[in-house]
Coordinates of C-alpha atoms and ligand atoms in Angstrom, one line a residue:
K901 CA -34.6 -3.0 5.2
E902 CA -32.0 -4.6 7.3
E903 CA -30.6 -2.6 10.2
K904 CA -27.0 -1.4 9.2
L905 CA -24.3 -2.8 11.4
P906 CA -22.3 -0.1 13.3
Y907 CA -19.1 -2.0 12.5
K908 CA -18.0 -5.5 11.6
V909 CA -14.7 -6.9 12.9
K910 CA -13.4 -10.3 13.9
D911 CA -13.3 -9.9 17.6
I912 CA -14.0 -6.7 19.6
S913 CA -12.2 -8.1 22.6
L914 CA -8.9 -7.5 20.8
A915 CA -9.5 -3.7 21.2
K916 CA -7.3 -3.3 24.2
W917 CA -4.3 -5.0 22.5
G918 CA -4.9 -2.9 19.4
R919 CA -4.9 0.3 21.5
Q920 CA -1.6 -0.7 23.2
E921 CA 0.0 -1.1 19.8
I922 CA -1.6 2.1 18.4
E923 CA 0.0 4.0 21.3
L924 CA 3.4 2.4 20.5
A925 CA 3.0 3.2 16.8
E926 CA 2.2 6.9 17.5
A927 CA 5.7 7.3 18.9
E928 CA 7.0 6.1 15.6
M929 CA 4.7 8.3 13.4
P930 CA 6.0 11.8 14.0
G931 CA 4.6 13.2 10.8
L932 CA 1.0 12.3 11.7
M933 CA 1.5 13.5 15.3
A934 CA 2.9 16.8 14.1
L935 CA -0.1 17.4 11.9
R936 CA -2.4 16.7 14.9
E937 CA -0.6 19.4 16.8
E938 CA -0.4 21.9 13.9
Y939 CA -4.1 21.6 13.0
K940 CA -5.9 20.8 16.3
D941 CA -7.4 24.3 16.6
E942 CA -8.0 25.0 12.9
Q943 CA -9.9 21.6 12.3
P944 CA -9.3 21.7 8.5
L945 CA -11.3 18.5 7.9
K946 CA -14.4 19.6 9.7
G947 CA -17.4 18.6 7.7
A948 CA -15.4 16.0 5.7
R949 CA -17.0 12.5 5.6
I950 CA -14.1 10.4 4.5
A951 CA -14.6 6.8 3.3
G952 CA -11.3 5.1 3.5
C953 CA -10.3 1.8 1.8
L954 CA -6.8 1.0 2.9
H955 CA -5.2 -2.0 4.7
M956 CA -6.8 -1.9 8.2
T957 CA -3.5 -2.0 10.2
I958 CA -2.2 -0.4 13.3
Q959 CA -0.5 2.3 11.2
T960 CA -3.8 3.0 9.4
A961 CA -5.5 3.3 12.8
V962 CA -3.1 6.2 13.6
L963 CA -4.0 7.7 10.2
I964 CA -7.7 7.3 10.9
E965 CA -7.4 9.0 14.3
T966 CA -5.4 11.8 12.8
L967 CA -8.2 12.5 10.3
I968 CA -10.7 12.5 13.1
E969 CA -8.6 14.8 15.3
L970 CA -8.5 17.2 12.3
G971 CA -12.3 17.2 12.3
A972 CA -13.3 14.5 9.9
D973 CA -15.9 11.8 10.2
V974 CA -14.5 8.5 8.9
T975 CA -15.7 5.1 7.7
W976 CA -13.3 2.3 6.8
S977 CA -12.7 -0.9 4.9
S978 CA -9.6 -2.8 4.1
C979 CA -8.3 -2.9 0.5
N980 CA -7.2 -6.5 0.7
I981 CA -9.0 -9.6 2.1
Y982 CA -5.9 -10.7 4.1
S983 CA -4.3 -7.4 5.2
T984 CA -6.5 -6.4 8.2
Q985 CA -4.9 -6.7 11.7
D986 CA -7.9 -7.7 13.7
H987 CA -6.7 -6.0 16.9
A988 CA -6.4 -2.7 15.0
A989 CA -9.9 -3.0 13.5
A990 CA -11.3 -3.8 17.0
A991 CA -9.6 -0.8 18.5
M992 CA -11.2 1.4 15.8
A993 CA -14.6 -0.1 16.3
E994 CA -14.4 0.4 20.0
A995 CA -13.4 4.1 19.4
G996 CA -16.7 4.5 17.5
V997 CA -15.3 4.3 13.9
P998 CA -17.7 2.4 11.5
V999 CA -15.1 -0.1 10.3
Y1000 CA -15.9 -3.2 8.3
A1001 CA -12.7 -5.3 8.0
W1002 CA -11.4 -8.6 9.2
K1003 CA -8.5 -10.8 8.2
G1004 CA -9.5 -13.6 5.8
M1005 CA -12.8 -12.2 4.4
S1006 CA -14.2 -13.6 1.2
E1007 CA -14.3 -11.5 -2.0
E1008 CA -18.0 -11.2 -1.6
E1009 CA -17.6 -9.9 2.0
F1010 CA -14.8 -7.6 0.7
N1011 CA -17.2 -5.8 -1.7
W1012 CA -19.9 -5.8 1.0
A1013 CA -17.5 -4.1 3.4
I1014 CA -16.6 -1.3 1.0
E1015 CA -20.3 -0.8 0.3
Q1016 CA -21.0 -0.3 4.0
T1017 CA -18.6 2.7 4.1
L1018 CA -20.4 4.8 1.5
F1019 CA -23.0 6.0 3.9
F1020 CA -22.3 7.3 7.4
P1021 CA -24.3 6.4 10.6
D1022 CA -26.5 9.5 10.2
G1023 CA -27.5 8.3 6.7
Q1024 CA -25.4 10.9 4.8
P1025 CA -23.2 9.7 2.0
L1026 CA -19.4 10.1 1.8
N1027 CA -18.0 13.4 0.5
M1028 CA -14.3 12.4 0.3
I1029 CA -12.5 9.2 -0.9
L1030 CA -9.2 7.9 0.5
D1031 CA -8.3 4.8 -1.5
D1032 CA -5.5 2.3 -1.9
G1033 CA -5.7 0.4 -5.2
G1034 CA -8.9 2.0 -6.6
D1035 CA -11.6 -0.5 -5.6
L1036 CA -13.6 2.0 -3.6
T1037 CA -13.1 4.7 -6.3
N1038 CA -14.3 2.3 -9.0
M1039 CA -17.3 1.2 -7.0
V1040 CA -18.4 4.8 -6.4
L1041 CA -17.7 6.0 -10.0
D1042 CA -19.2 3.0 -11.7
E1043 CA -21.9 1.8 -9.4
Y1044 CA -23.0 4.9 -7.4
P1045 CA -22.6 7.7 -9.9
E1046 CA -25.3 9.7 -8.1
L1047 CA -22.9 10.2 -5.2
V1048 CA -20.2 11.8 -7.3
E1049 CA -21.6 15.3 -7.3
G1050 CA -21.3 15.5 -3.5
I1051 CA -17.7 14.3 -3.4
N1052 CA -14.8 16.8 -3.3
G1053 CA -12.1 14.3 -4.4
I1054 CA -9.9 11.2 -4.1
S1055 CA -6.5 10.6 -2.6
E1056 CA -4.9 7.4 -3.9
E1057 CA -2.2 5.6 -2.1
T1058 CA -0.5 3.1 -4.5
T1059 CA 1.1 2.7 -7.9
T1060 CA -1.7 0.3 -9.1
G1061 CA -4.5 2.6 -8.0
V1062 CA -2.8 5.6 -9.7
L1063 CA -2.5 3.5 -12.9
R1064 CA -6.3 2.9 -12.8
L1065 CA -6.9 6.6 -12.2
V1066 CA -4.7 7.6 -15.2
E1067 CA -6.5 5.0 -17.3
R1068 CA -9.9 6.5 -16.3
E1069 CA -8.6 10.0 -17.1
R1070 CA -7.5 8.8 -20.6
K1071 CA -10.9 7.3 -21.2
G1072 CA -12.7 10.4 -19.9
T1073 CA -14.4 8.5 -17.0
L1074 CA -12.6 10.3 -14.2
S1075 CA -15.2 12.8 -13.1
L1076 CA -13.4 13.9 -9.8
P1077 CA -10.1 15.4 -8.9
A1078 CA -7.6 12.8 -7.5
I1079 CA -4.3 13.4 -5.7
N1080 CA -1.7 10.8 -6.5
V1081 CA -0.1 10.3 -3.1
N1082 CA 2.1 7.5 -4.4
D1083 CA 4.2 9.9 -6.5
S1084 CA 5.1 12.1 -3.6
V1085 CA 8.8 11.4 -3.3
T1086 CA 8.3 10.8 0.5
K1087 CA 5.8 8.0 -0.5
S1088 CA 7.0 5.9 -3.3
K1089 CA 10.8 6.4 -2.7
F1090 CA 10.3 5.4 1.0
D1091 CA 7.2 3.2 1.6
N1092 CA 7.5 1.2 -1.6
K1093 CA 11.3 0.9 -1.3
Y1094 CA 12.4 1.1 2.4
G1095 CA 9.1 -0.3 3.5
C1096 CA 9.5 -3.5 1.4
R1097 CA 13.1 -3.7 2.4
E1098 CA 11.8 -4.4 5.9
S1099 CA 8.6 -6.3 5.2
A1100 CA 9.5 -8.6 2.3
A1101 CA 11.9 -10.9 4.2
D1102 CA 9.6 -10.6 7.2
A1103 CA 6.8 -12.2 5.2
I1104 CA 8.9 -15.1 4.0
R1105 CA 10.2 -15.7 7.5
R1106 CA 6.8 -15.6 9.3
A1107 CA 5.2 -17.8 6.6
T1108 CA 7.9 -20.4 6.2
D1109 CA 10.8 -20.0 8.7
V1110 CA 13.0 -21.1 5.8
M1111 CA 16.7 -20.3 6.0
M1112 CA 17.1 -17.6 3.4
A1113 CA 20.9 -17.2 3.5
G1114 CA 22.5 -19.0 0.6
K1115 CA 19.2 -19.6 -1.2
V1116 CA 18.4 -18.2 -4.6
A1117 CA 15.6 -15.6 -4.6
V1118 CA 14.0 -14.3 -7.7
V1119 CA 12.4 -10.9 -7.7
G1120 CA 10.1 -10.0 -10.6
G1121 CA 10.4 -6.2 -11.3
Y1122 CA 12.9 -3.7 -10.2
G1123 CA 10.8 -0.6 -9.7
D1124 CA 10.5 0.9 -6.2
V1125 CA 8.9 -2.2 -4.6
G1126 CA 11.3 -4.5 -6.5
K1127 CA 14.3 -2.5 -5.3
G1128 CA 13.2 -2.7 -1.7
T1129 CA 12.3 -6.4 -2.0
A1130 CA 15.6 -7.4 -3.6
A1131 CA 17.5 -5.5 -1.0
S1132 CA 15.5 -7.2 1.7
L1133 CA 16.2 -10.7 0.5
R1134 CA 19.9 -9.9 -0.1
G1135 CA 20.0 -8.5 3.4
A1136 CA 18.8 -12.0 4.6
G1137 CA 21.7 -13.6 2.8
A1138 CA 19.9 -14.8 -0.3
R1139 CA 21.5 -14.7 -3.7
V1140 CA 19.0 -12.5 -5.7
I1141 CA 18.1 -12.7 -9.4
V1142 CA 16.0 -9.9 -10.8
T1143 CA 13.7 -10.0 -13.9
E1144 CA 12.7 -6.9 -15.8
I1145 CA 11.3 -5.6 -19.1
D1146 CA 12.5 -2.1 -18.8
P1147 CA 16.2 -1.6 -19.9
I1148 CA 16.8 1.2 -17.4
C1149 CA 15.6 -0.8 -14.4
A1150 CA 17.4 -3.9 -15.6
L1151 CA 20.6 -1.9 -15.9
Q1152 CA 20.0 -0.4 -12.4
A1153 CA 19.6 -3.9 -11.0
A1154 CA 22.8 -5.1 -12.7
M1155 CA 24.7 -2.1 -11.4
D1156 CA 23.3 -2.7 -7.9
G1157 CA 25.0 -6.1 -8.2
F1158 CA 22.1 -8.4 -9.0
E1159 CA 22.0 -11.0 -11.8
V1160 CA 19.3 -10.1 -14.3
K1161 CA 17.6 -12.9 -16.2
K1162 CA 14.5 -13.9 -18.0
M1163 CA 11.8 -15.4 -15.8
D1164 CA 11.9 -18.5 -18.0
D1165 CA 15.5 -19.1 -17.0
A1166 CA 15.3 -17.9 -13.4
A1167 CA 12.4 -20.3 -12.8
E1168 CA 14.7 -23.2 -12.7
E1169 CA 17.1 -21.6 -10.3
G1170 CA 15.0 -20.0 -7.6
D1171 CA 14.2 -21.3 -4.2
I1172 CA 12.0 -18.2 -3.4
F1173 CA 10.0 -16.1 -5.9
V1174 CA 8.5 -12.7 -5.2
T1175 CA 6.6 -10.8 -7.9
A1176 CA 6.7 -7.0 -7.6
T1177 CA 5.7 -5.6 -10.9
G1178 CA 2.1 -4.4 -10.6
N1179 CA 1.7 -6.3 -13.9
K1180 CA -0.1 -9.6 -14.6
D1181 CA 1.0 -13.1 -15.6
I1182 CA 4.6 -12.9 -14.3
I1183 CA 4.6 -16.4 -12.9
K1184 CA 2.6 -18.9 -15.1
D1185 CA 2.2 -22.6 -15.9
R1186 CA 5.5 -23.0 -17.7
H1187 CA 7.4 -21.4 -14.8
F1188 CA 5.8 -23.6 -12.2
K1189 CA 6.7 -26.6 -14.3
K1190 CA 10.4 -25.6 -14.2
M1191 CA 10.6 -24.8 -10.5
K1192 CA 12.4 -26.8 -7.9
D1193 CA 10.5 -29.0 -5.5
K1194 CA 9.1 -26.9 -2.6
A1195 CA 9.9 -23.6 -4.2
I1196 CA 8.3 -20.7 -2.2
V1197 CA 6.2 -18.3 -4.3
G1198 CA 4.7 -15.0 -3.2
N1199 CA 3.6 -11.6 -4.6
I1200 CA 4.2 -8.2 -3.1
G1201 CA 2.4 -6.2 -5.8
H1202 CA -1.1 -4.9 -5.2
F1203 CA -3.3 -7.4 -7.0
D1204 CA -3.2 -11.2 -7.1
N1205 CA -2.9 -11.5 -10.9
E1206 CA 0.9 -11.5 -11.0
I1207 CA 0.9 -15.2 -10.2
D1208 CA -1.4 -17.6 -12.1
V1209 CA -2.9 -19.2 -9.0
A1210 CA -5.9 -20.5 -11.0
W1211 CA -3.5 -22.7 -13.0
L1212 CA -2.0 -24.1 -9.8
K1213 CA -5.5 -24.8 -8.4
K1214 CA -6.4 -26.7 -11.5
N1215 CA -3.2 -28.7 -11.8
A1216 CA -2.2 -29.4 -8.2
E1217 CA -3.8 -30.6 -5.0
E1218 CA -4.0 -27.9 -2.4
E1219 CA -3.4 -28.4 1.2
N1220 CA -3.5 -25.6 3.9
I1221 CA -0.5 -25.5 6.2
K1222 CA -1.5 -22.5 8.3
P1223 CA -3.4 -19.3 7.6
Q1224 CA -2.1 -17.8 4.3
V1225 CA 0.4 -20.6 3.6
D1226 CA -0.7 -23.3 1.2
L1227 CA 1.1 -26.3 -0.3
F1228 CA 0.3 -27.3 -3.8
T1229 CA 1.3 -30.8 -5.0
M1230 CA 1.4 -31.1 -8.8
K1231 CA -0.9 -33.8 -10.1
D1232 CA 1.5 -35.0 -12.9
S1233 CA 5.0 -34.8 -11.2
G1234 CA 4.2 -34.8 -7.5
K1235 CA 6.4 -31.7 -7.2
Q1236 CA 5.3 -29.2 -4.5
I1237 CA 5.0 -25.4 -4.5
V1238 CA 4.5 -23.3 -1.3
L1239 CA 2.2 -20.4 -2.1
L1240 CA 1.9 -17.4 0.2
S1241 CA -1.4 -15.5 0.8
Q1242 CA -3.0 -17.2 -2.3
G1243 CA -0.9 -14.8 -4.4
R1244 CA -2.1 -11.7 -2.6
L1245 CA 0.4 -9.2 -1.3
M1246 CA 2.5 -11.3 1.1
N1247 CA 3.9 -8.6 3.3
L1248 CA 0.4 -7.7 4.6
G1249 CA -1.0 -11.2 4.3
N1250 CA 1.8 -13.2 5.9
A1251 CA 3.4 -10.4 8.0
T1252 CA 2.2 -7.0 9.3
G1253 CA 3.1 -4.7 6.4
H1254 CA 5.6 -1.9 6.7
P1255 CA 6.8 -0.5 10.0
S1256 CA 5.1 2.6 11.4
F1257 CA 7.9 5.1 10.8
V1258 CA 7.9 4.7 7.0
M1259 CA 4.0 4.6 6.9
S1260 CA 4.0 7.9 8.7
N1261 CA 5.6 9.4 5.6
S1262 CA 2.9 8.0 3.4
F1263 CA 0.1 8.8 5.6
T1264 CA 1.3 12.4 6.3
N1265 CA 1.0 12.8 2.5
Q1266 CA -2.5 11.2 2.6
T1267 CA -3.6 13.7 5.3
L1268 CA -2.2 16.7 3.4
A1269 CA -4.0 15.5 0.3
Q1270 CA -7.3 15.2 2.1
I1271 CA -6.8 18.7 3.6
A1272 CA -6.0 20.2 0.2
L1273 CA -9.0 18.6 -1.6
W1274 CA -11.4 19.4 1.2
N1275 CA -10.4 23.0 1.7
R1276 CA -9.4 24.1 -1.7
P1277 CA -11.5 22.2 -4.2
E1278 CA -11.4 25.1 -6.7
E1279 CA -7.7 24.4 -7.2
F1280 CA -8.3 20.9 -8.5
E1281 CA -9.9 20.1 -11.9
P1282 CA -11.1 16.5 -12.4
G1283 CA -8.0 14.6 -13.2
V1284 CA -4.8 13.3 -11.5
H1285 CA -2.7 15.7 -9.5
V1286 CA 0.4 15.5 -7.2
L1287 CA 1.1 17.5 -4.0
P1288 CA 3.5 20.4 -4.5
K1289 CA 7.2 19.7 -3.7
S1290 CA 7.1 22.1 -0.8
L1291 CA 4.7 19.7 1.0
D1292 CA 6.9 16.7 0.0
E1293 CA 9.8 18.4 1.7
K1294 CA 7.7 19.2 4.7
V1295 CA 6.8 15.6 5.1
A1296 CA 10.5 14.6 5.1
R1297 CA 11.3 17.4 7.5
L1298 CA 8.8 16.2 10.0
H1299 CA 10.6 12.8 10.2
L1300 CA 14.2 14.0 10.7
S1301 CA 14.4 14.7 14.4
K1302 CA 13.0 11.3 15.4
I1303 CA 16.0 9.7 13.9
G1304 CA 18.5 12.3 14.9
V1305 CA 19.1 13.9 11.5
E1306 CA 20.5 17.4 11.5
L1307 CA 20.3 19.5 8.4
D1308 CA 22.8 22.1 7.2
T1309 CA 21.3 25.4 6.0
L1310 CA 22.1 27.2 2.8
T1311 CA 23.8 30.5 3.1
E1312 CA 22.2 33.3 1.0
D1313 CA 25.3 33.2 -1.2
Q1314 CA 25.0 29.4 -1.7
A1315 CA 21.3 29.6 -2.4
E1316 CA 21.8 32.2 -5.0
Y1317 CA 24.7 30.2 -6.5
I1318 CA 22.5 27.0 -7.1
G1319 CA 19.3 29.0 -7.7
V1320 CA 17.0 27.8 -5.0
P1321 CA 15.3 29.5 -2.1
I1322 CA 16.9 29.0 1.3
T1323 CA 13.7 27.4 2.6
G1324 CA 13.2 25.2 -0.5
P1325 CA 11.9 23.7 -2.7
Y1326 CA 15.5 22.4 -3.3
K1327 CA 14.9 20.5 -6.5
S1328 CA 13.0 20.9 -9.8
D1329 CA 9.9 18.7 -10.3
Q1330 CA 11.9 16.6 -12.8
Y1331 CA 14.5 15.6 -10.2
R1332 CA 14.4 11.8 -9.7
Y1333 CA 16.1 11.3 -6.3
Ligands
NAI2736 P1 7.0 0.5 -10.5 O1 6.3 0.9 -11.7 O2 8.0 1.4 -9.8 O3 7.8 -0.9 -10.7 C1 7.3 -2.0 -11.4 C2 8.4 -2.6 -12.2 O4 8.0 -3.8 -12.8 C3 8.8 -1.7 -13.4 O5 10.2 -1.4 -13.3 C4 8.4 -2.5 -14.6 O6 9.3 -2.3 -15.7 C5 8.5 -3.9 -14.1 N1 7.7 -4.9 -14.9 C6 6.6 -4.7 -15.5 N2 6.2 -5.8 -16.2 C7 7.2 -6.7 -15.9 C8 7.4 -8.1 -16.4 N3 6.5 -8.7 -17.2 N4 8.5 -8.7 -15.9 C9 9.4 -8.1 -15.1 N5 9.3 -6.8 -14.7 C10 8.2 -6.1 -15.1 O7 5.9 0.1 -9.4 P2 6.1 -0.1 -7.8 O8 5.8 1.2 -7.1 O9 7.3 -0.8 -7.6 O10 4.8 -1.0 -7.4 C11 4.7 -2.3 -7.8 C12 3.4 -2.9 -7.3 O11 3.5 -3.0 -5.8 C13 2.2 -2.1 -7.5 O12 1.1 -3.0 -7.7 C14 2.0 -1.3 -6.3 O13 0.7 -0.9 -6.1 C15 2.4 -2.3 -5.2 N6 2.9 -1.8 -3.9 C16 2.9 -2.7 -2.9 C17 3.3 -2.4 -1.7 C18 3.3 -3.4 -0.6 O14 3.6 -3.0 0.6 N7 3.1 -4.7 -0.8 C19 3.8 -1.0 -1.4 C20 3.8 -0.1 -2.5 C21 3.4 -0.6 -3.8

């Protein structure tokens, strides 16, 4: 049998740069740093062997080191072939983390990398899953069912991964408890929205340097990610058109001041297209045919099936301009389309994902989910769960002082009047924020 690699990264000599950026990120991630302080004596993750599959970025490095400081052993892979920041991966490898991730891996290498994380250096298998999008979860449940018995649970980061878990639950194939981190308010209403508000325009700029002001941008989907993406492009001065299938989200987009059209019509008008639906087949052959010459097309949803890249590859000549930017020249018309990250999520492929501060909210939820599943497994039946609102409010609270937010406090009289405890939770579980 081949000797297992202790790690596989692009270039270990990038570790020093990675460490410098990790230290800067720590100052922007008060939630994670507060958990390190709170739990350093208690070591609530002692004994946990967490296999993580989540974009191997600088922010994720701060998450990994938080899990380790709380007592866990950790192995890591990235949940997208383009999302790894090689200096972050190098810093983790140098710190002794078995990490298998580099930017620009093939799909075969992607699956290989996830597989490496299932067993720890001492030969023991994982006993916790931390996932983003469900690829690790599906590999374990479908291909390594013998490992399931030893696993306490799953924490899942994103909308698409939660969708896959819920589907498994419905089909009766979800044999483990899973915490849906995405639907903590301090995750989806912050990372998906305010995160994309920073990183969507960033991706277009770093990829193309195109002037966005005055251009027409089309955003497919007006959920949390679509809202952030539309705001991002508007902030850059673009005139934004939204497409939707849900009347509520379409009405929201209209009342936020965006034009809402069918993709079939928007296709002719757009200079820049970003899909944000988590659904498939949003931009297809007939849309490409209607687009302007040199339209820029990217996706910010989890998987690369929002844009029919296979059609482009068949019907256009492909030329690489720079990493994650490709020019497609249509064989029949000679018209050109600029495709970002081969249709994979552009904010992590073309830029560096969301800023640390917003990811601290997401990852504080991740850490709390791991603590809950590892310490109190008896509380979680197989199926999909969310963290209690008290923890959601705690995550928010941990991020206030960094940005100078001061809260008022309810008086006893006021608390009684609106029927909530002075210390929270302040809203019912149905409240939508
Ligand atoms: P969401 O469910 O809040 O929003 C998706 C929206 O797309 C919904 O409003 C839905 O009605 C709409 N939609 C569905 N089919 C459509 C169609 N054919 N045409 C137009 N609109 C359509 O989901 P959320 O949280 O916004 O996530 C979207 C995707 O982004 C998911 O794949 C998620 O995993 C991913 N994601 C990506 C992030 C990133 O940094 N790139 C961050 C967080 C999530």
